[in-house]
């Protein structure tokens, strides 16, 4: 019970975290939309606290996680150590940037902030690669090619634009300018690979948020580069908000990771949580749609209310929006394709498992039936020992009495005839009991031939002693069917005798023959008192009988023979009707079953 409750609480927490994240992003989006309506000094009260507090919170979360993972000696401890260094570099770079932007005079390039920004990239690349280490072998080479191609599509225009802008500048400044798009593109590759893996295997929600955070950060870098190059960047620009988005995604990811890390008896790796397919479909796609909607809202507000160069601003905004939509659309389409393929693969696996289970169930059923038959034989042995003793005693006594008669006594003597009748009846009784047992125990192959059902029933009737007070009628309809005439004759005889015994005061037995499609239908309808309701469901069970002299195997044998013919036998009351349904052509089916 505790395990079920734990998984439910995790699902609720995941939902709450996503909702809280979207609300947080919406609140900061609303704050940043005040930028067109306030001056630089007023907006400082929003931008400075944001870039001082948010990266600081991220760094603290990363440090706490690193310490806890080192205490657990977890393989990802090194990865989070690298991330902590990268987050610290981000924090330092942001503070230096804010100082240059609001307090110190001038905005040199490259500045100390650029050094820390560049230094953060290798740390985060190592973090992503170490985190992917457990699943690197299962990631297809084509996924890496796709991620590299997508990253290259960002790199080429960015590096060309940066190189053109830095033409004639010092080599160090040019190398720093080019380092941004190069390092951002390299960082984007493992991030895209990680997102692609979300659709293939179970993974933790925090892993999805981390990857989304890095992808948005990389898009923001490209957006910022072109905004700087065309001179449209300003404090409070929409690209600043995208950076804030990436920070919050990472903060909420680490918040979730800390909660998950504190759960008892749980593996704290990204790929341990049992949420197959749900991470991306239930949380990733809604989060993506929310972010895209917020970005479009930012773009509309900037395009309408921002008073900078219209052409430059519009160009930068469109570039940012198109870049973000293109990346996420490509990822979502690819993930959807992978999901469809994986669903087909999983369906195929389930079909194979179902077939294996069906074969196993059939095998176990045969074993169980064999065991039940052996158990029935064991129980029958005791009953037969008792039932055969009486007719054998009658035979022995009758023989002894005949021996006591004078030597000149003739067989026609009434006394001798009476004794012989008793012997004959006793022998018939023993023969009937033995036939019942052999009919149930023996499961010989069918000897099929195309036979007239009506003629077979007539032959069976000739072998039964029908009392004068019992009227038997057979329908004129006849059906030809593939059957074992000897075994089916035993079934018909058994049903006819049962019907006669059910009418001790006489009555009517009606035998109907009909057909439907490929099925022959035979019904034995008697006018007897019927079968008690509490017994009607048991009449085909082995050893069940209401007769003092019965073995309880007659109807069970009938059921076995009919099922061996791939048919079905049922019974109902008012009037008592035994109904047999047989396929008219079963040669191919039965032959296949017997050879298998």
Coordinates of C-alpha atoms in Angstrom, one line a residue:
X1 CA 0.0 0.0 0.0
X2 CA 2.8 2.4 0.9
X3 CA 4.4 1.8 -2.5
X4 CA 1.2 2.8 -4.3
X5 CA 0.8 5.9 -2.2
X6 CA 4.3 6.9 -2.9
X7 CA 3.9 6.8 -6.6
X8 CA 0.7 8.8 -6.4
X9 CA 2.4 11.5 -4.4
X10 CA 5.2 11.7 -6.9
X11 CA 2.7 12.2 -9.8
X12 CA 0.9 14.9 -7.9
X13 CA 4.2 16.7 -7.1
X14 CA 5.2 16.6 -10.7
X15 CA 2.0 18.2 -11.7
X16 CA 2.3 20.9 -9.0
X17 CA 5.9 21.6 -10.0
X18 CA 4.9 22.1 -13.7
X19 CA 1.9 24.3 -12.8
X20 CA 4.1 26.4 -10.3
X21 CA 6.8 26.8 -13.0
X22 CA 4.3 28.0 -15.6
X23 CA 2.8 30.5 -13.1
X24 CA 6.3 31.8 -12.1
X25 CA 7.2 32.3 -15.8
X26 CA 3.9 34.1 -16.4
X27 CA 4.5 36.4 -13.4
X28 CA 8.0 37.4 -14.6
X29 CA 6.7 37.7 -18.1
X30 CA 4.1 40.2 -16.9
X31 CA 6.8 42.1 -14.9
X32 CA 9.0 42.4 -18.0
X33 CA 6.1 43.7 -20.1
X34 CA 6.3 46.9 -18.0
X35 CA 9.5 47.8 -19.7
X36 CA 8.0 49.9 -22.6
X37 CA 6.1 52.0 -20.0
X38 CA 9.0 52.8 -17.5
X39 CA 12.4 54.5 -17.9
X40 CA 15.8 52.8 -17.3
X41 CA 16.1 53.8 -13.7
X42 CA 12.6 52.5 -12.8
X43 CA 13.2 49.2 -14.6
X44 CA 16.4 48.7 -12.7
X45 CA 14.3 47.7 -9.7
X46 CA 13.1 44.7 -11.7
X47 CA 16.2 43.7 -13.7
X48 CA 18.9 44.0 -11.0
X49 CA 17.1 41.9 -8.3
X50 CA 16.1 39.4 -11.0
X51 CA 19.6 38.8 -12.2
X52 CA 21.1 39.0 -8.7
X53 CA 18.7 36.6 -7.0
X54 CA 17.6 34.1 -9.6
X55 CA 21.2 32.9 -10.7
X56 CA 22.1 33.0 -7.0
X57 CA 19.2 30.6 -6.1
X58 CA 20.3 28.3 -9.0
X59 CA 23.8 28.2 -7.7
X60 CA 22.7 27.4 -4.1
X61 CA 20.4 24.6 -5.3
X62 CA 23.3 23.1 -7.4
X63 CA 25.7 23.3 -4.5
X64 CA 23.2 21.5 -2.1
X65 CA 22.6 18.8 -4.7
X66 CA 26.3 18.3 -5.2
X67 CA 27.0 17.9 -1.5
X68 CA 24.2 15.4 -1.1
X69 CA 25.3 13.4 -4.1
X70 CA 28.9 13.3 -2.9
X71 CA 27.6 12.0 0.5
X72 CA 25.8 9.2 -1.3
X73 CA 28.9 8.5 -3.5
X74 CA 26.6 8.8 -6.5
X75 CA 28.1 8.7 -10.0
X76 CA 26.4 12.0 -10.9
X77 CA 28.2 13.9 -8.0
X78 CA 31.0 14.9 -10.4
X79 CA 28.4 16.1 -13.0
X80 CA 26.7 18.3 -10.5
X81 CA 30.0 19.6 -9.3
X82 CA 30.7 20.8 -12.8
X83 CA 27.3 22.3 -13.0
X84 CA 27.8 24.1 -9.7
X85 CA 31.0 25.7 -11.1
X86 CA 29.1 26.7 -14.3
X87 CA 26.2 28.2 -12.3
X88 CA 28.7 30.1 -10.1
X89 CA 30.4 31.4 -13.3
X90 CA 26.9 32.5 -14.5
X91 CA 26.2 34.3 -11.2
X92 CA 29.5 36.1 -11.2
X93 CA 29.2 37.0 -14.9
X94 CA 25.6 38.4 -14.3
X95 CA 26.8 40.5 -11.4
X96 CA 29.7 42.0 -13.4
X97 CA 27.3 42.6 -16.3
X98 CA 24.9 44.5 -14.0
X99 CA 27.7 46.5 -12.6
X100 CA 28.9 47.6 -16.0
X101 CA 25.3 48.2 -17.2
X102 CA 24.1 50.3 -14.2
X103 CA 27.1 51.5 -12.1
X104 CA 30.4 51.4 -13.9
X105 CA 30.9 53.6 -16.9
X106 CA 31.3 52.0 -20.3
X107 CA 30.6 48.5 -21.7
X108 CA 33.9 47.1 -22.8
X109 CA 34.2 44.0 -24.9
X110 CA 35.5 41.6 -24.0
X111 CA 34.9 42.2 -20.3
X112 CA 35.5 40.1 -17.2
X113 CA 31.8 39.0 -17.5
X114 CA 32.5 37.4 -20.9
X115 CA 35.4 35.3 -19.5
X116 CA 33.0 33.9 -16.9
X117 CA 30.2 33.4 -19.4
X118 CA 32.6 31.4 -21.7
X119 CA 34.0 29.4 -18.7
X120 CA 30.5 28.2 -17.9
X121 CA 30.1 26.4 -21.2
X122 CA 32.7 23.6 -20.7
X123 CA 31.3 23.0 -17.2
X124 CA 27.8 22.5 -18.5
X125 CA 28.9 20.4 -21.4
X126 CA 30.7 18.0 -19.0
X127 CA 27.6 18.0 -16.8
X128 CA 25.3 16.9 -19.7
X129 CA 27.8 14.2 -21.0
X130 CA 28.3 12.7 -17.5
X131 CA 24.6 12.7 -16.9
X132 CA 24.0 10.8 -20.2
X133 CA 26.7 8.3 -19.5
X134 CA 24.3 5.5 -18.2
X135 CA 22.4 5.5 -21.6
X136 CA 25.1 6.4 -24.1
X137 CA 25.3 2.9 -25.4
X138 CA 21.6 2.8 -26.1
X139 CA 21.5 6.1 -28.0
X140 CA 21.5 5.5 -31.8
X141 CA 24.2 7.2 -33.9
X142 CA 21.5 8.8 -36.0
X143 CA 20.3 10.7 -33.0
X144 CA 23.8 12.2 -32.5
X145 CA 23.9 13.2 -36.2
X146 CA 20.5 14.8 -36.0
X147 CA 21.5 16.8 -32.9
X148 CA 24.7 17.9 -34.6
X149 CA 22.9 18.9 -37.7
X150 CA 20.4 21.0 -35.8
X151 CA 23.1 22.6 -33.7
X152 CA 25.1 23.3 -36.9
X153 CA 22.1 25.2 -38.3
X154 CA 22.4 27.6 -35.4
X155 CA 26.2 27.8 -35.5
X156 CA 26.7 28.7 -39.2
X157 CA 24.7 31.9 -39.3
X158 CA 25.8 32.9 -35.8
X159 CA 29.5 32.5 -36.4
X160 CA 29.3 34.2 -39.8
X161 CA 27.5 37.2 -38.3
X162 CA 29.9 37.4 -35.4
X163 CA 33.0 37.2 -37.6
X164 CA 31.7 39.9 -40.0
X165 CA 31.0 42.2 -37.0
X166 CA 34.4 41.7 -35.5
X167 CA 36.3 42.2 -38.7
X168 CA 39.4 44.4 -38.0
X169 CA 39.2 43.9 -34.2
X170 CA 41.9 42.4 -32.0
X171 CA 42.4 38.7 -32.2
X172 CA 41.5 38.1 -28.5
X173 CA 38.2 40.0 -28.9
X174 CA 37.4 38.2 -32.1
X175 CA 38.1 34.8 -30.5
X176 CA 35.8 35.6 -27.5
X177 CA 33.1 36.7 -29.9
X178 CA 33.4 33.5 -31.9
X179 CA 33.7 31.3 -28.8
X180 CA 30.1 32.2 -27.8
X181 CA 28.3 30.5 -30.8
X182 CA 30.8 27.7 -31.0
X183 CA 30.5 26.7 -27.3
X184 CA 26.7 27.2 -27.4
X185 CA 26.4 24.9 -30.4
X186 CA 28.6 22.2 -28.7
X187 CA 26.4 22.5 -25.6
X188 CA 23.2 22.2 -27.6
X189 CA 24.2 18.7 -29.0
X190 CA 24.0 16.7 -25.7
X191 CA 20.9 18.7 -24.7
X192 CA 19.0 17.7 -27.9
X193 CA 20.2 14.1 -27.5
X194 CA 18.9 14.1 -24.0
X195 CA 15.5 15.4 -25.1
X196 CA 15.3 12.8 -27.8
X197 CA 16.0 10.1 -25.2
X198 CA 13.0 11.2 -23.2
X199 CA 10.7 9.6 -25.8
X200 CA 12.6 6.3 -25.7
X201 CA 13.1 5.4 -22.1
X202 CA 11.7 6.2 -18.6
X203 CA 13.4 9.3 -17.2
X204 CA 13.0 11.8 -14.4
X205 CA 11.0 15.0 -14.7
X206 CA 14.0 17.0 -13.5
X207 CA 16.0 15.8 -16.4
X208 CA 13.4 17.1 -18.8
X209 CA 13.4 20.5 -17.2
X210 CA 17.2 20.7 -17.2
X211 CA 17.3 19.9 -20.9
X212 CA 14.6 22.4 -21.7
X213 CA 16.5 25.0 -19.7
X214 CA 19.7 24.4 -21.6
X215 CA 18.0 24.5 -25.0
X216 CA 16.2 27.8 -24.2
X217 CA 19.6 29.2 -22.9
X218 CA 21.2 28.3 -26.2
X219 CA 18.4 29.9 -28.2
X220 CA 18.7 33.0 -26.0
X221 CA 22.4 33.1 -26.9
X222 CA 21.7 33.2 -30.6
X223 CA 18.9 35.7 -30.1
X224 CA 21.1 37.9 -28.0
X225 CA 24.0 37.8 -30.5
X226 CA 21.8 39.1 -33.3
X227 CA 20.2 41.7 -31.1
X228 CA 23.7 43.0 -30.2
X229 CA 24.9 42.9 -33.7
X230 CA 22.0 45.0 -35.1
X231 CA 22.0 47.4 -32.1
X232 CA 18.5 46.6 -30.9
X233 CA 19.5 45.2 -27.5
X234 CA 18.5 47.2 -24.4
X235 CA 18.1 46.4 -20.7
X236 CA 14.8 44.6 -20.4
X237 CA 14.9 43.2 -23.9
X238 CA 12.8 40.1 -24.5
X239 CA 16.0 38.0 -24.7
X240 CA 16.7 38.9 -21.0
X241 CA 13.4 37.2 -20.1
X242 CA 14.3 34.1 -22.1
X243 CA 17.5 33.8 -20.0
X244 CA 15.3 34.1 -16.9
X245 CA 13.1 31.3 -18.3
X246 CA 16.2 29.0 -18.6
X247 CA 17.3 29.9 -15.0
X248 CA 13.8 29.1 -13.6
X249 CA 13.6 25.8 -15.5
X250 CA 16.9 24.7 -14.0
X251 CA 15.8 25.9 -10.5
X252 CA 12.6 23.9 -10.6
X253 CA 14.5 20.9 -12.0
X254 CA 16.8 21.0 -9.0
X255 CA 13.9 21.5 -6.6
X256 CA 12.3 18.4 -8.0
X257 CA 15.6 16.5 -7.9
X258 CA 16.0 17.4 -4.2
X259 CA 12.5 16.1 -3.4
X260 CA 13.1 12.9 -5.4
X261 CA 16.5 12.5 -3.8
X262 CA 14.8 12.5 -0.3
X263 CA 12.4 9.7 -1.1
X264 CA 13.2 6.5 0.7
X265 CA 14.5 3.5 -1.3
X266 CA 14.6 5.3 -4.6
X267 CA 17.4 5.4 -7.1
X268 CA 18.2 9.1 -7.6
X269 CA 19.5 8.9 -11.2
X270 CA 17.7 10.7 -13.9
X271 CA 16.7 7.5 -15.6
X272 CA 15.3 5.5 -12.6
X273 CA 11.8 6.9 -12.2
X274 CA 9.1 4.6 -13.7
X275 CA 7.3 7.1 -15.8
X276 CA 7.6 5.6 -19.3
X277 CA 6.3 8.0 -22.1
X278 CA 4.6 10.2 -19.5
X279 CA 7.5 12.6 -18.9
X280 CA 7.4 14.1 -22.3
X281 CA 3.8 13.6 -23.2
X282 CA 2.2 14.8 -20.0
X283 CA 4.6 17.5 -19.0
X284 CA 7.0 18.3 -21.8
X285 CA 4.5 19.2 -24.5
X286 CA 2.2 21.4 -22.3
X287 CA 5.3 23.2 -20.9
X288 CA 6.6 23.8 -24.5
X289 CA 3.2 25.2 -25.6
X290 CA 3.2 27.5 -22.5
X291 CA 6.7 28.8 -23.2
X292 CA 6.0 29.4 -26.9
X293 CA 2.8 31.3 -26.0
X294 CA 4.7 33.5 -23.6
X295 CA 7.4 34.2 -26.1
X296 CA 4.8 35.2 -28.7
X297 CA 3.2 37.5 -26.2
X298 CA 6.6 39.1 -25.4
X299 CA 7.2 39.5 -29.1
X300 CA 3.9 41.2 -29.7
X301 CA 4.3 43.6 -26.8
X302 CA 7.9 44.5 -27.9
X303 CA 6.8 45.0 -31.5
X304 CA 4.0 47.3 -30.6
X305 CA 5.4 49.3 -27.7
X306 CA 9.2 49.3 -28.0
X307 CA 10.4 52.6 -29.5
X308 CA 13.8 51.3 -30.9
X309 CA 14.6 50.9 -34.6
X310 CA 11.6 49.1 -35.9
X311 CA 13.3 47.0 -38.6
X312 CA 16.1 45.9 -36.3
X313 CA 13.8 45.0 -33.5
X314 CA 11.3 43.2 -35.6
X315 CA 14.2 41.2 -37.2
X316 CA 15.6 40.2 -33.8
X317 CA 12.2 39.3 -32.4
X318 CA 11.2 37.2 -35.4
X319 CA 14.6 35.5 -35.3
X320 CA 14.1 34.6 -31.6
X321 CA 10.5 33.4 -32.1
X322 CA 11.3 31.4 -35.2
X323 CA 14.4 29.8 -33.6
X324 CA 12.5 28.7 -30.5
X325 CA 9.5 27.4 -32.4
X326 CA 11.7 25.6 -35.0
X327 CA 13.7 23.8 -32.3
X328 CA 10.8 22.7 -30.2
X329 CA 8.7 21.8 -33.2
X330 CA 11.5 19.6 -34.6
X331 CA 12.0 17.9 -31.3
X332 CA 8.3 17.3 -30.7
X333 CA 7.8 15.9 -34.2
X334 CA 10.8 13.6 -33.9
X335 CA 9.7 12.5 -30.4
X336 CA 6.2 11.8 -31.7
X337 CA 7.7 9.7 -34.5
X338 CA 9.8 7.8 -32.0
X339 CA 6.7 7.3 -29.7
X340 CA 4.7 5.9 -32.6
X341 CA 7.5 3.5 -33.5
X342 CA 8.0 2.5 -29.9
X343 CA 4.2 1.9 -29.4
X344 CA 4.2 -0.4 -32.5
X345 CA 7.2 -2.3 -31.1
X346 CA 5.6 -2.5 -27.7
X347 CA 2.3 -3.7 -29.3
X348 CA 4.3 -6.4 -31.1
X349 CA 5.9 -7.5 -27.8
X350 CA 2.6 -7.6 -26.1
X351 CA 1.1 -9.7 -28.9
X352 CA 4.0 -12.1 -28.6
X353 CA 3.6 -12.2 -24.8
X354 CA -0.1 -12.9 -25.2
X355 CA 0.6 -15.7 -27.6
X356 CA 3.2 -17.2 -25.2
X357 CA 0.7 -16.9 -22.4
X358 CA -2.0 -18.5 -24.4
X359 CA 0.3 -21.4 -25.2
X360 CA 1.3 -21.7 -21.6
X361 CA -2.3 -21.6 -20.4
X362 CA -3.2 -24.3 -23.0
X363 CA -0.3 -26.5 -21.9
X364 CA -1.1 -26.1 -18.2
X365 CA -4.8 -26.7 -18.9
X366 CA -4.0 -30.0 -20.6
X367 CA -1.8 -30.9 -17.6
X368 CA -4.6 -30.0 -15.2
X369 CA -7.1 -32.0 -17.2
X370 CA -4.8 -35.0 -17.2
X371 CA -4.3 -34.6 -13.4
X372 CA -8.0 -34.3 -12.9
X373 CA -8.6 -37.4 -15.0
X374 CA -6.0 -39.4 -13.0
X375 CA -7.6 -38.1 -9.8
X376 CA -11.0 -39.2 -11.1
X377 CA -9.6 -42.6 -12.0
X378 CA -8.3 -43.0 -8.5
X379 CA -11.6 -42.1 -7.0
X380 CA -13.4 -44.3 -9.5
X381 CA -11.3 -47.3 -8.4
X382 CA -12.9 -47.3 -5.0
X383 CA -16.4 -46.9 -6.5
X384 CA -15.8 -49.6 -9.0
X385 CA -14.6 -52.0 -6.3
X386 CA -17.9 -51.5 -4.5
X387 CA -20.2 -51.4 -7.6
X388 CA -18.6 -54.6 -9.2
X389 CA -18.8 -56.6 -6.0
X390 CA -22.6 -56.7 -6.1
X391 CA -23.1 -58.1 -9.7
X392 CA -20.1 -60.4 -9.1
X393 CA -21.8 -61.7 -6.0
X394 CA -25.0 -62.3 -7.9
X395 CA -23.1 -64.2 -10.6
X396 CA -21.3 -66.4 -8.1
X397 CA -24.5 -67.1 -6.1
X398 CA -26.4 -67.9 -9.3
X399 CA -23.6 -70.3 -10.5
X400 CA -23.5 -72.0 -7.2
X401 CA -27.3 -72.5 -7.2
X402 CA -27.2 -73.9 -10.8
X403 CA -24.5 -76.4 -9.7
X404 CA -26.8 -77.6 -6.9
X405 CA -29.5 -78.6 -9.5
X406 CA -29.7 -82.3 -10.5
X407 CA -27.5 -83.4 -13.4
X408 CA -30.5 -84.0 -15.6
X409 CA -31.8 -80.5 -15.2
X410 CA -32.3 -78.8 -18.6
X411 CA -31.5 -75.2 -19.5
X412 CA -35.1 -74.6 -20.2
X413 CA -35.9 -75.3 -16.6
X414 CA -37.6 -72.1 -15.2
X415 CA -35.2 -72.1 -12.2
X416 CA -32.1 -72.3 -14.4
X417 CA -33.5 -69.7 -16.8
X418 CA -34.1 -67.4 -13.9
X419 CA -30.5 -67.8 -12.7
X420 CA -29.2 -67.3 -16.2
X421 CA -31.2 -64.1 -16.5
X422 CA -29.6 -62.8 -13.3
X423 CA -26.2 -63.7 -14.6
X424 CA -26.8 -61.9 -17.9
X425 CA -28.1 -58.7 -16.2
X426 CA -25.1 -58.7 -13.9
X427 CA -22.7 -59.1 -16.8
X428 CA -24.5 -56.3 -18.7
X429 CA -24.2 -54.1 -15.6
X430 CA -20.4 -54.9 -15.3
X431 CA -20.0 -54.3 -19.1
X432 CA -21.8 -51.0 -18.9
X433 CA -19.6 -49.8 -16.0
X434 CA -16.4 -50.9 -17.7
X435 CA -17.5 -49.3 -20.9
X436 CA -18.1 -46.0 -19.1
X437 CA -14.7 -46.1 -17.5
X438 CA -12.9 -47.0 -20.7
X439 CA -14.9 -44.4 -22.6
X440 CA -13.7 -41.7 -20.2
X441 CA -10.1 -42.8 -19.7
X442 CA -9.3 -43.8 -23.2
X443 CA -8.6 -40.8 -25.6
X444 CA -7.9 -42.7 -28.8
X445 CA -7.6 -40.7 -32.1
X446 CA -10.7 -40.2 -34.1
X447 CA -11.4 -42.4 -37.2
X448 CA -13.3 -39.9 -39.3
X449 CA -15.7 -40.8 -42.1
X450 CA -18.5 -38.9 -43.8
X451 CA -21.6 -40.4 -42.0
X452 CA -25.3 -39.9 -42.0
X453 CA -26.3 -38.7 -38.6
X454 CA -29.9 -40.0 -38.9
X455 CA -28.7 -43.5 -39.9
X456 CA -26.2 -43.5 -37.0
X457 CA -29.0 -42.6 -34.5
X458 CA -31.2 -45.4 -35.9
X459 CA -28.4 -47.9 -35.4
X460 CA -28.0 -46.7 -31.9
X461 CA -31.7 -47.1 -31.2
X462 CA -31.6 -50.7 -32.4
X463 CA -29.0 -51.5 -29.7
X464 CA -31.1 -50.1 -26.8
X465 CA -34.0 -52.0 -25.2
X466 CA -36.8 -49.4 -25.5
X467 CA -39.8 -50.0 -23.2
X468 CA -43.2 -50.2 -24.7
X469 CA -44.4 -47.1 -22.8
X470 CA -41.7 -44.9 -24.4
X471 CA -42.3 -43.4 -27.8
X472 CA -39.2 -42.4 -29.9
X473 CA -39.5 -40.1 -32.9
X474 CA -36.8 -39.0 -35.2
X475 CA -37.0 -36.0 -37.5
X476 CA -36.9 -36.7 -41.2
X477 CA -34.1 -34.3 -41.8
X478 CA -30.7 -35.8 -42.3
X479 CA -27.2 -34.3 -42.2
X480 CA -23.9 -35.7 -43.4
X481 CA -21.0 -35.0 -41.1
X482 CA -17.3 -36.1 -40.6
X483 CA -17.3 -38.1 -37.4
X484 CA -16.1 -41.2 -35.7
X485 CA -19.2 -43.3 -36.0
X486 CA -18.2 -45.8 -33.2
X487 CA -17.5 -43.0 -30.6
X488 CA -20.6 -41.0 -31.7
X489 CA -22.7 -44.2 -31.5
X490 CA -21.6 -44.5 -27.8
X491 CA -22.7 -40.9 -27.2
X492 CA -26.1 -41.4 -28.8
X493 CA -26.7 -44.7 -26.9
X494 CA -25.7 -43.0 -23.6
X495 CA -28.1 -40.1 -24.2
X496 CA -31.0 -42.4 -25.3
X497 CA -30.6 -44.6 -22.2
X498 CA -30.4 -41.5 -19.9
X499 CA -33.6 -40.2 -21.5
X500 CA -35.4 -43.6 -21.0
X501 CA -34.3 -43.8 -17.4
X502 CA -35.6 -40.2 -16.8
X503 CA -39.1 -41.5 -17.8
X504 CA -39.8 -44.5 -15.5
X505 CA -43.5 -44.2 -16.1
X506 CA -43.1 -43.8 -19.9
X507 CA -43.1 -40.8 -22.1
X508 CA -41.8 -39.4 -25.3
X509 CA -38.3 -39.0 -26.7
X510 CA -38.0 -36.7 -29.6
X511 CA -34.7 -36.6 -31.6
X512 CA -34.3 -33.6 -33.8
X513 CA -31.7 -33.2 -36.6
X514 CA -31.0 -29.8 -38.2
X515 CA -28.1 -27.8 -39.6
X516 CA -26.8 -24.3 -39.5
X517 CA -24.0 -23.1 -41.8
X518 CA -21.3 -25.7 -41.3
X519 CA -22.8 -27.1 -38.1
X520 CA -24.9 -30.2 -37.5
X521 CA -27.3 -29.9 -34.6
X522 CA -28.8 -32.9 -32.8
X523 CA -31.3 -32.5 -29.9
X524 CA -32.5 -35.2 -27.6
X525 CA -35.8 -34.0 -26.0
X526 CA -37.5 -36.1 -23.4
X527 CA -40.7 -35.6 -21.4
X528 CA -39.3 -36.7 -18.1
X529 CA -39.4 -34.8 -14.8
X530 CA -36.2 -32.9 -15.7
X531 CA -32.9 -32.4 -13.9
X532 CA -33.0 -30.6 -10.6
X533 CA -31.7 -27.0 -10.9
X534 CA -28.9 -27.5 -8.4
X535 CA -27.6 -30.4 -10.5
X536 CA -27.9 -29.2 -14.0
X537 CA -24.5 -27.4 -14.0
X538 CA -22.8 -30.6 -12.7
X539 CA -24.2 -33.3 -15.1
X540 CA -21.0 -33.3 -17.3
X541 CA -18.6 -33.5 -14.3
X542 CA -16.7 -36.8 -13.9
X543 CA -18.1 -39.1 -11.2
X544 CA -21.2 -37.0 -10.6
X545 CA -24.3 -39.2 -10.6
X546 CA -27.7 -39.3 -8.9
X547 CA -28.1 -43.0 -9.7
X548 CA -27.3 -45.7 -7.1
X549 CA -25.8 -47.9 -9.8
X550 CA -24.1 -45.3 -12.0
X551 CA -20.4 -44.5 -12.4
X552 CA -20.9 -40.8 -13.1
X553 CA -18.7 -41.1 -16.2
X554 CA -21.3 -41.5 -19.0
X555 CA -22.0 -37.9 -19.7
X556 CA -18.4 -36.9 -18.9
X557 CA -17.3 -39.3 -21.6
X558 CA -20.0 -37.9 -24.0
X559 CA -18.6 -34.4 -23.4
X560 CA -15.0 -35.6 -24.1
X561 CA -16.0 -37.3 -27.4
X562 CA -18.0 -34.3 -28.6
X563 CA -15.2 -31.9 -27.8
X564 CA -12.7 -34.2 -29.5
X565 CA -14.9 -33.7 -32.6
X566 CA -14.5 -29.9 -32.1
X567 CA -18.2 -29.7 -31.1
X568 CA -20.2 -28.7 -28.1
X569 CA -22.8 -30.4 -25.9
X570 CA -25.3 -28.6 -23.6
X571 CA -28.3 -29.3 -21.5
X572 CA -31.4 -27.4 -20.4
X573 CA -34.7 -28.0 -18.7
X574 CA -38.4 -27.6 -19.6
X575 CA -38.3 -29.9 -21.4
X576 CA -35.0 -31.7 -20.7
X577 CA -33.0 -31.2 -23.9
X578 CA -29.4 -32.4 -24.6
X579 CA -28.1 -30.4 -27.6
X580 CA -25.1 -31.4 -29.6
X581 CA -23.5 -29.1 -32.1
X582 CA -20.9 -30.7 -34.4
X583 CA -19.0 -29.2 -37.4
X584 CA -19.9 -31.1 -40.6
X585 CA -16.4 -30.9 -41.9
X586 CA -13.7 -31.2 -39.2
X587 CA -11.1 -33.5 -40.9
X588 CA -8.5 -30.7 -41.4
X589 CA -9.0 -29.3 -37.9
X590 CA -8.8 -32.6 -36.1
X591 CA -5.9 -33.9 -38.1
X592 CA -3.9 -30.8 -37.3
X593 CA -4.7 -31.1 -33.6
X594 CA -3.7 -34.8 -33.5
X595 CA -0.4 -34.2 -35.3
X596 CA 0.5 -31.3 -33.0

